[in-house]
Coordinates of C-alpha atoms in Angstrom, one line a residue:
Chain Y
M1 CA 7.2 -4.6 49.6
N2 CA 7.3 -4.7 45.7
F3 CA 10.0 -6.6 43.9
Q4 CA 8.9 -5.3 40.4
L5 CA 11.0 -2.7 38.5
T6 CA 9.2 0.3 37.6
K7 CA 8.6 1.1 33.8
E8 CA 11.5 3.7 34.0
Q9 CA 13.7 1.2 35.5
E10 CA 12.8 -1.5 33.0
L11 CA 13.5 1.2 30.2
V12 CA 16.9 2.0 31.8
R13 CA 17.9 -1.7 31.5
K14 CA 16.7 -1.7 27.8
M15 CA 18.5 1.2 26.9
V16 CA 21.9 0.6 28.6
R17 CA 21.8 -2.9 27.4
E18 CA 21.4 -1.8 23.7
F19 CA 24.0 0.6 24.2
A20 CA 26.3 -1.9 25.8
V21 CA 25.7 -4.5 23.3
N22 CA 26.2 -2.2 20.3
D23 CA 28.9 0.2 21.4
V24 CA 30.6 -1.4 24.3
E25 CA 31.0 -5.2 23.9
P26 CA 32.3 -5.0 20.3
I27 CA 35.5 -3.3 21.5
A28 CA 35.7 -4.9 25.1
A29 CA 38.5 -7.5 24.2
E30 CA 40.4 -5.0 22.3
I31 CA 40.6 -2.2 25.0
D32 CA 41.4 -4.9 27.4
K33 CA 44.3 -6.1 25.4
E34 CA 45.6 -2.7 24.5
H35 CA 44.9 -1.4 28.1
R36 CA 43.1 1.5 26.2
F37 CA 40.7 3.8 28.0
P38 CA 37.5 4.0 25.8
V39 CA 37.4 7.8 25.6
E40 CA 34.8 7.5 22.7
N41 CA 32.3 5.4 24.7
V42 CA 32.7 7.6 27.9
K43 CA 31.8 10.6 25.7
K44 CA 28.6 8.9 24.5
M45 CA 27.8 7.9 28.0
G46 CA 27.7 11.3 29.0
Q47 CA 25.6 12.2 26.1
Y48 CA 22.8 9.6 27.0
G49 CA 22.8 10.6 30.7
L50 CA 24.7 7.5 32.0
L51 CA 27.0 9.5 33.9
G52 CA 24.5 11.2 36.1
V53 CA 21.7 8.7 36.6
P54 CA 20.7 9.3 40.2
F55 CA 21.3 13.1 40.4
P56 CA 18.2 15.7 39.9
T57 CA 17.8 17.5 36.6
E58 CA 18.5 20.9 38.1
L59 CA 22.2 19.7 38.8
G60 CA 22.5 18.3 35.4
G61 CA 21.5 14.7 36.2
A62 CA 19.1 12.4 34.6
G63 CA 16.5 12.6 37.6
G64 CA 16.6 9.0 38.2
D65 CA 17.2 6.7 41.4
H66 CA 19.9 4.7 42.6
I67 CA 18.4 1.3 41.6
S68 CA 18.4 2.6 37.9
Y69 CA 22.3 3.5 38.6
A70 CA 22.7 0.0 39.8
I71 CA 21.3 -1.3 36.7
T72 CA 23.3 1.0 34.6
V73 CA 26.8 -0.2 36.1
E74 CA 25.4 -3.7 36.0
E75 CA 24.4 -3.8 32.3
L76 CA 27.8 -1.8 31.3
S77 CA 29.8 -4.4 33.3
R78 CA 27.7 -7.3 32.0
V79 CA 29.9 -6.8 28.7
C80 CA 32.8 -4.7 30.1
A81 CA 33.9 -4.3 33.6
S82 CA 36.3 -1.5 32.9
T83 CA 33.4 0.7 31.4
G84 CA 31.2 -0.1 34.3
V85 CA 33.8 1.0 36.9
I86 CA 34.4 4.2 35.0
C87 CA 30.8 4.9 35.3
S88 CA 30.8 3.8 39.1
A89 CA 33.8 5.8 40.3
H90 CA 32.7 8.9 38.5
T91 CA 29.1 8.9 39.8
S92 CA 29.6 7.3 43.4
L93 CA 33.0 8.5 44.3
C94 CA 33.2 12.1 42.8
A95 CA 29.9 13.4 41.7
W96 CA 27.9 12.1 44.7
P97 CA 30.1 13.6 47.6
I98 CA 30.0 17.0 45.8
W99 CA 26.3 16.6 45.6
A100 CA 26.0 15.5 49.3
W101 CA 28.6 17.8 50.8
G102 CA 29.1 20.5 48.4
T103 CA 28.1 24.3 48.8
E104 CA 25.7 25.6 46.2
E105 CA 28.4 27.1 44.4
Q106 CA 30.5 23.9 44.4
K107 CA 27.5 22.2 43.0
Q108 CA 27.0 24.8 40.2
K109 CA 30.5 24.7 39.3
Y110 CA 31.6 21.1 39.7
M111 CA 28.5 19.0 40.0
I112 CA 26.6 20.1 36.8
P113 CA 29.3 19.3 34.3
L114 CA 29.9 16.0 36.1
A115 CA 26.5 14.9 36.2
K116 CA 25.9 16.0 32.5
G117 CA 29.0 13.9 31.6
E118 CA 30.9 16.8 30.2
K119 CA 33.5 16.3 32.7
L120 CA 35.1 13.1 34.2
G121 CA 35.4 12.6 37.9
A122 CA 37.7 10.6 40.4
F123 CA 38.3 10.2 44.2
G124 CA 41.5 10.2 46.0
L125 CA 41.8 8.3 49.5
T126 CA 44.0 5.6 49.1
E127 CA 47.9 6.3 49.8
P128 CA 50.8 3.7 49.7
N129 CA 50.5 3.4 53.5
A130 CA 46.7 4.1 54.0
G131 CA 43.8 2.6 52.5
T132 CA 40.9 1.8 54.3
D133 CA 43.0 2.7 57.3
A134 CA 42.7 6.4 56.8
A135 CA 44.4 7.4 60.1
G136 CA 47.7 6.7 58.1
Q137 CA 47.1 9.6 55.8
Q138 CA 50.4 11.2 54.8
T139 CA 49.0 13.8 52.3
R140 CA 48.8 17.1 54.1
A141 CA 46.9 20.3 53.5
V142 CA 48.1 23.5 55.1
D143 CA 45.8 26.6 55.4
M144 CA 47.9 29.3 53.8
G145 CA 45.5 32.0 54.4
D146 CA 44.2 32.7 50.9
H147 CA 44.5 29.1 49.6
W148 CA 45.3 25.5 50.7
L149 CA 48.7 24.1 50.1
I150 CA 48.4 20.2 49.4
N151 CA 51.7 17.9 49.5
G152 CA 51.7 14.3 49.2
A153 CA 50.5 11.2 47.0
K154 CA 47.7 9.0 46.3
V155 CA 47.7 5.5 44.6
F156 CA 45.3 3.2 42.8
I157 CA 43.0 6.2 41.7
T158 CA 40.5 4.9 39.2
N159 CA 39.9 7.3 36.2
G160 CA 43.1 9.0 37.4
G161 CA 44.5 9.6 34.0
Y162 CA 41.3 10.9 32.4
A163 CA 39.5 12.7 35.2
D164 CA 38.9 16.6 35.2
T165 CA 37.6 16.8 38.7
F166 CA 39.0 15.0 41.9
V167 CA 37.7 14.8 45.2
V168 CA 40.8 14.4 47.4
M169 CA 41.4 13.6 51.1
A170 CA 44.3 15.2 53.2
M171 CA 45.2 15.6 56.8
T172 CA 44.6 19.1 58.0
D173 CA 45.4 18.4 61.7
K174 CA 47.1 15.3 62.5
S175 CA 46.7 15.7 66.3
K176 CA 42.9 15.0 65.8
G177 CA 43.4 11.9 64.3
T178 CA 41.1 10.3 61.6
R179 CA 38.0 11.8 62.9
G180 CA 38.2 15.5 62.7
G181 CA 41.9 15.6 61.4
I182 CA 41.2 14.9 57.7
S183 CA 39.5 17.3 55.2
A184 CA 38.1 16.9 51.7
F185 CA 39.0 19.1 48.8
I186 CA 38.0 19.5 45.2
V187 CA 41.0 19.6 43.0
E188 CA 41.0 20.2 39.3
K189 CA 43.1 18.8 36.6
G190 CA 45.9 21.4 35.7
Y191 CA 46.1 23.0 39.3
E192 CA 49.7 24.1 39.7
G193 CA 51.7 21.4 41.6
F194 CA 49.2 18.7 40.9
S195 CA 50.2 15.9 38.4
I196 CA 49.5 12.3 37.5
G197 CA 52.2 9.7 38.4
K198 CA 52.5 6.1 37.5
T199 CA 49.7 4.2 35.5
E200 CA 49.3 0.7 37.2
D201 CA 49.7 -2.3 34.9
K202 CA 46.7 -4.5 36.2
M203 CA 45.6 -8.1 36.1
G204 CA 42.1 -7.0 35.1
I205 CA 39.8 -4.0 34.3
C206 CA 42.8 -3.2 32.0
A207 CA 40.9 -0.6 30.1
S208 CA 40.2 1.5 33.2
S209 CA 42.9 4.1 34.1
T210 CA 44.4 3.4 37.5
T211 CA 47.0 6.0 38.5
E212 CA 49.1 7.8 41.2
L213 CA 48.2 11.5 42.0
I214 CA 51.1 13.6 42.9
F215 CA 50.8 16.9 45.0
Q216 CA 53.8 19.0 45.2
N217 CA 52.9 22.3 46.7
C218 CA 49.6 22.1 45.0
K219 CA 47.5 25.5 45.6
V220 CA 43.9 24.7 45.8
P221 CA 41.5 27.6 46.5
K222 CA 40.0 28.2 49.8
E223 CA 36.5 27.7 48.3
N224 CA 37.4 24.3 47.3
L225 CA 37.1 22.6 50.8
L226 CA 34.5 20.1 50.6
G227 CA 32.2 20.1 53.8
K228 CA 33.8 21.8 56.9
V229 CA 37.7 21.3 58.0
G230 CA 37.9 17.9 59.8
D231 CA 34.8 16.6 57.9
G232 CA 37.1 14.3 55.5
F233 CA 36.5 11.3 57.2
K234 CA 32.7 11.7 57.2
V235 CA 32.8 12.5 53.4
A236 CA 35.0 9.5 52.7
M237 CA 32.9 7.1 54.6
S238 CA 29.5 8.3 53.4
T239 CA 31.0 8.3 49.9
L240 CA 32.3 4.7 50.2
D241 CA 28.9 3.4 51.5
G242 CA 27.3 4.3 48.2
G243 CA 30.4 3.3 46.2
R244 CA 29.8 -0.1 47.3
I245 CA 26.5 -0.2 45.6
G246 CA 28.4 0.8 42.4
I247 CA 31.1 -1.9 42.8
A248 CA 28.6 -4.6 43.9
S249 CA 26.7 -3.8 40.6
Q250 CA 29.8 -4.2 38.7
A251 CA 30.3 -7.6 40.2
L252 CA 26.8 -8.6 39.5
G253 CA 27.3 -7.5 35.9
I254 CA 30.4 -9.5 35.4
A255 CA 28.7 -12.6 36.8
Q256 CA 25.7 -12.1 34.7
G257 CA 27.8 -11.7 31.6
A258 CA 29.9 -14.7 32.3
F259 CA 26.6 -16.7 32.9
D260 CA 25.0 -15.7 29.8
V261 CA 28.0 -16.5 27.5
T262 CA 28.2 -19.8 29.4
V263 CA 24.7 -20.8 28.9
E264 CA 25.1 -20.1 25.1
Y265 CA 28.1 -21.9 24.7
M266 CA 26.8 -25.0 26.7
K267 CA 23.8 -25.0 24.2
S268 CA 26.3 -25.4 21.4
R269 CA 29.2 -27.4 22.6
K270 CA 29.0 -31.2 22.1
Q271 CA 30.8 -33.8 24.1
F272 CA 30.5 -37.6 24.3
G273 CA 27.5 -37.2 21.7
K274 CA 25.5 -34.7 23.8
K275 CA 25.4 -30.9 24.4
L276 CA 26.8 -29.7 27.5
S277 CA 23.4 -28.4 28.4
Q278 CA 22.0 -31.8 28.4
M279 CA 24.4 -32.9 31.3
E280 CA 22.9 -32.9 34.6
A281 CA 26.0 -32.4 36.6
L282 CA 26.6 -29.2 34.6
Q283 CA 23.1 -28.1 34.6
F284 CA 23.5 -28.2 38.5
E285 CA 26.5 -25.8 38.1
I286 CA 24.4 -23.4 36.2
A287 CA 21.7 -23.6 38.8
D288 CA 24.0 -22.8 41.5
M289 CA 25.3 -19.9 39.6
K290 CA 21.9 -18.7 38.7
T291 CA 20.8 -18.8 42.4
R292 CA 23.9 -16.7 43.6
I293 CA 23.4 -14.1 40.9
E294 CA 19.8 -13.6 41.8
A295 CA 20.5 -13.3 45.4
A296 CA 23.2 -10.8 44.8
R297 CA 20.9 -8.7 42.6
L298 CA 18.3 -8.5 45.3
M299 CA 20.7 -7.6 48.1
I300 CA 22.1 -4.7 45.8
Y301 CA 18.7 -3.5 44.8
K302 CA 17.7 -3.4 48.5
A303 CA 20.6 -1.5 49.2
A304 CA 19.9 1.0 46.3
D305 CA 16.3 1.4 47.4
M306 CA 17.3 2.1 51.0
K307 CA 19.9 4.8 49.8
D308 CA 17.1 6.3 47.8
K309 CA 14.7 6.4 51.0
H310 CA 17.5 7.7 53.0
L311 CA 17.6 4.8 55.2
A312 CA 20.9 3.8 57.1
Y313 CA 22.1 1.4 54.4
G314 CA 25.8 1.1 55.2
P315 CA 25.8 -2.6 56.5
Q316 CA 23.4 -3.5 53.6
S317 CA 25.6 -2.1 50.9
A318 CA 28.6 -3.7 52.6
M319 CA 26.8 -7.1 52.7
A320 CA 25.8 -6.6 49.0
K321 CA 29.2 -5.7 47.9
L322 CA 30.8 -8.6 49.9
F323 CA 28.2 -11.2 48.3
A324 CA 28.2 -9.9 44.8
A325 CA 32.2 -9.9 44.7
E326 CA 32.2 -13.5 46.0
T327 CA 29.5 -14.3 43.3
A328 CA 31.6 -12.7 40.6
M329 CA 34.5 -14.8 41.5
Y330 CA 32.5 -18.0 42.0
V331 CA 30.4 -17.6 38.7
T332 CA 33.5 -16.5 36.4
T333 CA 35.6 -19.4 37.9
K334 CA 32.8 -21.9 36.9
A335 CA 32.3 -20.2 33.7
V336 CA 36.0 -20.7 32.7
Q337 CA 35.7 -24.4 33.9
L338 CA 32.6 -25.0 31.8
H339 CA 34.4 -23.6 28.7
G340 CA 37.3 -26.1 29.2
G341 CA 40.5 -25.1 27.4
Y342 CA 38.7 -22.6 25.3
G343 CA 37.7 -20.8 28.6
Y344 CA 41.4 -20.3 29.3
T345 CA 42.0 -18.5 26.1
K346 CA 41.6 -15.1 25.1
D347 CA 39.2 -16.0 22.3
Y348 CA 36.4 -16.3 24.9
P349 CA 35.3 -13.5 27.0
V350 CA 35.1 -15.6 30.1
E351 CA 39.0 -15.4 30.4
R352 CA 38.7 -11.7 30.7
M353 CA 35.7 -11.7 33.0
M354 CA 37.4 -13.9 35.7
R355 CA 40.4 -11.5 35.7
D356 CA 38.2 -8.6 36.0
A357 CA 36.2 -10.2 38.8
K358 CA 39.1 -10.4 41.2
I359 CA 39.2 -6.7 41.8
T360 CA 35.6 -6.4 43.0
E361 CA 36.8 -8.5 46.1
I362 CA 39.6 -5.9 46.7
Y363 CA 38.7 -2.0 45.9
E364 CA 36.5 0.2 47.7
G365 CA 37.1 -1.9 50.8
T366 CA 38.3 -5.5 50.6
S367 CA 35.8 -8.4 51.5
E368 CA 37.6 -8.4 54.9
V369 CA 36.8 -4.8 55.4
Q370 CA 33.1 -5.3 54.4
K371 CA 33.1 -7.9 57.2
I372 CA 34.4 -5.5 59.6
V373 CA 31.5 -3.1 58.7
I374 CA 29.0 -5.9 58.8
A375 CA 30.3 -7.2 62.1
A376 CA 30.2 -3.7 63.6
S377 CA 26.7 -3.4 62.7
V378 CA 26.1 -6.4 64.8
F379 CA 28.1 -6.0 67.8
G380 CA 28.8 -2.3 67.7
K381 CA 31.9 -0.3 67.1
Chain K
M1 CA 4.7 29.1 15.7
S2 CA 6.6 26.0 16.2
F3 CA 7.6 23.6 13.3
K4 CA 5.2 20.6 13.5
I5 CA 6.4 17.2 12.6
I6 CA 4.4 14.0 12.8
V7 CA 6.1 10.7 12.6
C8 CA 4.0 7.5 11.9
A9 CA 5.3 4.4 13.6
K10 CA 4.2 0.9 14.2
Q11 CA 5.0 -1.6 16.9
V12 CA 6.0 -4.8 15.2
P13 CA 7.2 -8.2 16.4
D14 CA 10.8 -8.7 16.4
T15 CA 11.3 -10.5 13.1
N16 CA 14.5 -12.2 14.3
E17 CA 12.4 -14.4 16.5
I18 CA 9.5 -14.8 14.3
K19 CA 7.8 -18.4 13.6
I20 CA 4.7 -19.2 11.5
D21 CA 2.2 -21.6 13.1
P22 CA 2.4 -24.6 10.6
V23 CA -1.4 -25.4 11.3
K24 CA -3.0 -22.0 11.5
K25 CA -0.6 -20.3 9.0
T26 CA -0.5 -17.2 11.0
L27 CA 2.4 -15.6 12.7
I28 CA 3.2 -16.9 16.2
R29 CA 3.0 -13.7 18.4
E30 CA 3.3 -15.2 21.8
G31 CA 6.6 -14.8 23.5
V32 CA 7.9 -12.7 20.6
P33 CA 9.2 -9.4 21.7
S34 CA 7.6 -6.3 20.3
I35 CA 10.0 -3.5 18.9
L36 CA 9.7 0.0 17.2
N37 CA 9.7 -0.9 13.5
H38 CA 13.2 -0.2 12.1
D39 CA 12.3 2.0 9.3
D40 CA 10.2 4.0 11.7
A41 CA 13.1 4.4 14.0
N42 CA 15.1 6.1 11.1
A43 CA 12.0 8.4 10.5
L44 CA 11.9 9.6 14.1
E45 CA 15.7 10.0 14.2
E46 CA 15.3 12.3 11.2
A47 CA 12.7 14.3 13.0
L48 CA 14.7 14.5 16.2
K49 CA 17.6 15.7 14.3
I50 CA 15.6 18.6 13.0
K51 CA 14.6 19.3 16.5
D52 CA 18.2 19.1 17.6
Q53 CA 18.9 21.8 15.0
Y54 CA 15.9 24.0 15.5
P55 CA 14.7 23.5 19.1
D56 CA 11.3 25.1 18.2
T57 CA 10.1 21.9 16.5
H58 CA 7.4 19.8 17.9
V59 CA 7.6 16.0 17.3
T60 CA 4.5 13.8 17.5
V61 CA 4.7 10.1 17.0
V62 CA 1.3 8.5 15.8
T63 CA 0.6 4.8 15.8
M64 CA -2.4 2.6 15.6
G65 CA -2.4 -0.8 17.5
P66 CA -3.4 -2.5 20.5
P67 CA -3.1 -1.0 24.0
Q68 CA 0.4 -2.6 24.5
A69 CA 1.6 -0.3 21.6
K70 CA 1.8 2.4 24.3
D71 CA 5.2 1.0 25.4
M72 CA 6.5 1.7 22.0
L73 CA 5.4 5.3 22.1
L74 CA 7.1 5.5 25.7
E75 CA 10.4 4.5 23.9
C76 CA 9.8 7.1 21.2
L77 CA 9.3 9.9 23.9
A78 CA 12.4 8.8 25.8
M79 CA 14.4 9.2 22.6
G80 CA 13.0 12.8 22.5
A81 CA 9.7 13.0 20.7
D82 CA 7.3 15.6 22.4
E83 CA 4.1 13.6 22.5
G84 CA 2.6 10.3 21.3
V85 CA -0.9 9.3 20.1
L86 CA -2.2 6.0 20.0
V87 CA -5.2 5.1 17.9
S88 CA -6.6 1.9 19.6
D89 CA -10.2 0.5 19.0
R90 CA -11.6 -2.8 18.2
A91 CA -13.5 -1.0 15.3
V92 CA -10.0 -0.4 13.7
G93 CA -8.7 -4.0 14.3
G94 CA -7.8 -6.0 11.3
S95 CA -7.4 -2.9 8.9
D96 CA -5.3 -3.5 5.9
T97 CA -3.3 -0.6 4.5
W98 CA -6.1 1.2 3.0
A99 CA -8.2 1.2 6.1
T100 CA -5.1 1.8 8.5
S101 CA -4.3 5.0 6.4
N102 CA -7.9 6.0 6.7
A103 CA -7.6 6.0 10.5
L104 CA -4.2 7.5 10.6
A105 CA -5.2 10.2 8.2
A106 CA -8.1 11.0 10.4
A107 CA -6.0 11.1 13.6
I108 CA -3.3 13.5 11.8
H109 CA -6.4 15.7 10.8
K110 CA -7.6 15.8 14.2
L111 CA -3.8 16.9 15.4
G112 CA -4.3 19.9 13.0
G113 CA -2.0 18.4 10.4
C114 CA 1.6 19.0 10.2
D115 CA 4.5 20.8 8.4
L116 CA 6.3 17.5 7.7
L117 CA 5.0 14.0 7.8
F118 CA 7.7 11.1 8.2
A119 CA 7.0 7.5 8.0
G120 CA 9.3 4.5 7.8
R121 CA 9.4 2.9 4.3
Q122 CA 7.7 -0.2 5.4
A123 CA 6.9 -2.5 8.5
I124 CA 9.0 -5.8 8.9
D125 CA 5.8 -7.6 9.6
G126 CA 3.7 -6.7 6.5
D127 CA 6.3 -5.3 4.3
T128 CA 4.0 -3.5 2.2
A129 CA 5.2 0.0 2.0
Q130 CA 1.7 1.3 1.3
V131 CA 0.7 3.0 4.2
G132 CA 3.0 6.1 3.9
P133 CA 2.2 6.8 0.3
Q134 CA -1.6 6.3 1.0
L135 CA -1.4 8.7 3.9
A136 CA 0.1 11.3 1.6
E137 CA -2.6 10.8 -1.0
K138 CA -5.4 11.1 1.5
L139 CA -3.9 14.2 3.4
G140 CA -3.0 15.9 -0.1
L141 CA 0.7 16.0 0.5
P142 CA 3.4 15.6 -2.0
Q143 CA 5.7 12.6 -1.2
V144 CA 8.9 11.2 -1.7
T145 CA 9.6 7.6 -0.8
Y146 CA 12.9 5.8 0.0
V147 CA 14.6 9.0 1.4
T148 CA 18.4 8.3 2.0
E149 CA 19.4 11.8 2.7
F150 CA 17.6 14.7 3.9
K151 CA 18.3 18.5 4.3
I152 CA 15.9 21.5 5.2
D153 CA 16.8 25.0 4.7
S154 CA 16.6 27.4 7.6
N155 CA 13.5 28.9 6.0
M156 CA 11.8 25.6 7.1
K157 CA 10.4 25.3 3.7
D158 CA 13.0 24.2 1.1
I159 CA 14.0 20.6 1.4
T160 CA 16.3 18.5 -0.7
V161 CA 16.1 14.8 -0.5
K162 CA 18.1 12.0 -2.1
R163 CA 15.8 9.0 -3.1
A164 CA 17.5 5.6 -3.4
M165 CA 16.5 3.7 -6.7
E166 CA 17.6 0.2 -7.4
D167 CA 20.4 1.5 -9.8
G168 CA 21.2 4.9 -8.4
Y169 CA 19.5 7.9 -6.7
E170 CA 17.4 10.8 -7.5
L171 CA 18.0 14.3 -6.0
I172 CA 14.6 15.9 -5.4
K173 CA 13.8 19.3 -4.2
I174 CA 10.4 19.7 -2.4
Q175 CA 8.6 22.1 0.0
A176 CA 7.1 21.6 3.2
P177 CA 4.5 20.4 4.0
C178 CA 5.1 16.9 2.4
M179 CA 5.4 13.3 3.5
L180 CA 8.7 11.4 3.3
T181 CA 9.4 7.7 4.0
A182 CA 12.7 7.0 5.5
I183 CA 15.1 3.8 4.9
K184 CA 17.8 2.8 7.2
E185 CA 20.5 4.3 5.1
L186 CA 19.0 7.7 6.2
N187 CA 20.7 7.7 9.6
K188 CA 21.5 5.7 12.8
P189 CA 18.8 6.1 15.2
R190 CA 19.7 7.3 18.6
Y191 CA 19.1 5.3 21.8
M192 CA 16.6 6.5 24.4
S193 CA 18.4 8.7 27.0
I194 CA 18.3 8.2 30.7
N195 CA 17.0 11.7 31.2
G196 CA 14.4 11.0 28.4
I197 CA 13.3 8.0 30.4
F198 CA 13.0 9.9 33.5
G199 CA 11.3 12.9 31.7
L200 CA 8.5 10.7 30.6
K201 CA 6.3 11.8 33.5
N202 CA 6.1 15.2 32.0
K203 CA 5.2 13.8 28.5
E204 CA 1.8 12.8 27.1
I205 CA 0.4 9.8 25.3
K206 CA -3.0 10.5 24.0
V207 CA -5.2 7.3 23.4
W208 CA -7.8 7.9 20.9
N209 CA -10.8 5.6 20.0
A210 CA -12.5 5.7 16.4
K211 CA -14.9 8.2 17.6
D212 CA -12.2 10.6 19.0
I213 CA -10.6 10.7 15.5
E214 CA -14.2 11.2 13.9
V215 CA -13.4 8.8 11.2
D216 CA -16.2 7.1 9.1
L217 CA -16.5 3.6 10.5
A218 CA -17.4 2.2 7.1
T219 CA -13.7 2.9 6.0
V220 CA -11.8 1.2 8.8
G221 CA -11.4 -2.3 10.3
L222 CA -11.5 -5.8 8.9
D223 CA -14.8 -5.5 7.2
A224 CA -13.8 -2.2 5.5
S225 CA -10.5 -3.7 4.2
P226 CA -10.6 -4.4 0.4
T227 CA -7.7 -6.7 0.7
N228 CA -6.9 -9.6 3.1
V229 CA -4.2 -12.2 3.8
Y230 CA -4.9 -15.1 1.7
R231 CA -2.2 -17.4 3.3
S232 CA 0.9 -17.1 5.3
F233 CA 3.6 -19.8 4.9
T234 CA 7.3 -20.4 5.4
P235 CA 8.9 -20.7 1.7
V236 CA 10.4 -24.0 1.2
P237 CA 14.0 -23.7 1.1
K238 CA 15.6 -24.1 -2.4
G239 CA 17.8 -27.2 -2.9
K240 CA 21.4 -26.9 -2.5
G241 CA 23.6 -25.3 -5.2
K242 CA 25.6 -27.5 -7.4
M243 CA 29.4 -26.6 -7.7
I244 CA 30.8 -27.1 -11.2
E245 CA 34.5 -27.6 -11.3
A246 CA 36.9 -27.7 -14.4
D247 CA 40.4 -27.0 -15.2
T248 CA 39.9 -24.1 -17.7
D249 CA 37.5 -21.5 -18.1
T250 CA 36.2 -22.6 -21.4
E251 CA 35.6 -26.2 -20.0
L252 CA 33.8 -24.5 -17.1
A253 CA 31.4 -22.6 -19.4
Q254 CA 30.8 -25.6 -21.4
K255 CA 29.8 -27.6 -18.3
L256 CA 27.4 -25.0 -17.0
L257 CA 25.9 -24.7 -20.4
I258 CA 25.2 -28.4 -20.6
N259 CA 23.7 -28.3 -17.1
L260 CA 21.4 -25.2 -17.9
K261 CA 20.2 -26.9 -21.1
A262 CA 19.5 -30.3 -19.3
K263 CA 17.3 -28.4 -16.9
H264 CA 15.6 -26.5 -19.8
V265 CA 16.7 -23.2 -18.3
I266 CA 18.1 -22.1 -21.7

């Protein structure tokens, strides 16, 4: 057991923090207000290897590990949760399943440009009537002999408006139900019959793009089936296990960011002739916040380490995501409280951070779904 | 044959956090983070830009310092340099600029020289701006300091640089091999890349002692240094400025004149 980061992991934190502080933080409030996807920073993230951290260099990745990936999302989210989730959805939900389930040809064609950050990825599972309950999938893919024909719609797709490559789930045989009835496909932007629908107007992570995907007789080449026919549920579930590490890291980053600005605020803000940092009742709040953040970090890094070691990490990543998301809500709510009236204004970043934190309890499996996963590991399915 | 660039860099304390011990009058280094000297980062960036354009370029970063200066070299390699050399030996400790340039010149000689030698203008701890020029003299290279723009011809020989002056600039044509010192206006240094960080295991940092660089021990170290720091101190802050107010410009000028005369400034 070793709780020390490696030299490389320390350098990853240093590098991503420098990038985040110099390039991401200065525009975080502005892109939140304008609901603007930070195209310029996403391009830079690709150039510096931030969009392919855990993948091998032969496939265009940086040759890193999943703890480094977690650190990357954490440090980005410390200053801008929208930028953090762009990296997380791209890496965990699109590049990863192609890496894990793709054929050699699919990896060459799709994985390399994704890992290099030349292309952006997204993942389409959720539908209006089927989120985690994948059995309700209404999007259908029909084998037409020389191609697949997809019809249906997806909602709440992160990166939807800016992605080039999509991993999409569709029902191929309803009679087989969830397991065996769903298949995964790689869909490119620009395919005939594929379009982007409504862009959601959200409470938080406003600079990320969340859209509908619409398939109207969308023709997908036969070779774009990801995994075998009927593997879709397995592809989706294995992908979400890893995705939870990304979202947990995003939640951790939000909490750490809110914590850091609150500590600085308390050192300068004076009331009743004393700095807030000198008041014991408020110091105790900070102690609670720091303790939870540290616990969340350890749980996330453990899940990431287990993933790197190819251990069964599903329940661990569910626990990490559940706890980190609750920590993000707890810490950002306290951070706003400690800022008083100023914290409720958009002049201070904690207002944005509190809005951003909420989504981490909802997407890639709500906290309740994480509890189902965790409980199933205790009592069996 | 590849184009060889050597960049001289220094690990320095982050001056944003620097304090001077009021009793010992020396810099308090404990707990102060160490960083790659800013101007040296600009020097490295310019070398890496040449490598971006002409991939058959080999960039070596050379530094002298304590063993922990290796951390700075790792960052240089993660930015894209090909190899690092750390000259580290008690025998060279306490060197002033003259002794430092003797040791670095020996290390560069040992590396077989180079086609282009880059250094930062000056280090933020000593602020002398002497080591680069001294190196050029000792290696017999022509030099241009305060480089704010740099262009090399595809023949890898003809170089045009813009040299910042206090009141303008000089446009200078020079040929490789030569020595140039970079200032912050030259470029914006890149970050390390994640690929660079995980590629570190394939790159080498050579750690050389005084014997390795075959330097005359009488020319390095504290005892060989012709200069030494007499005293370090925090300058006493000047008093607050005095605001002069008046209704008209003429009256304002008169009041100013009276004040200056009273203080015997004029």
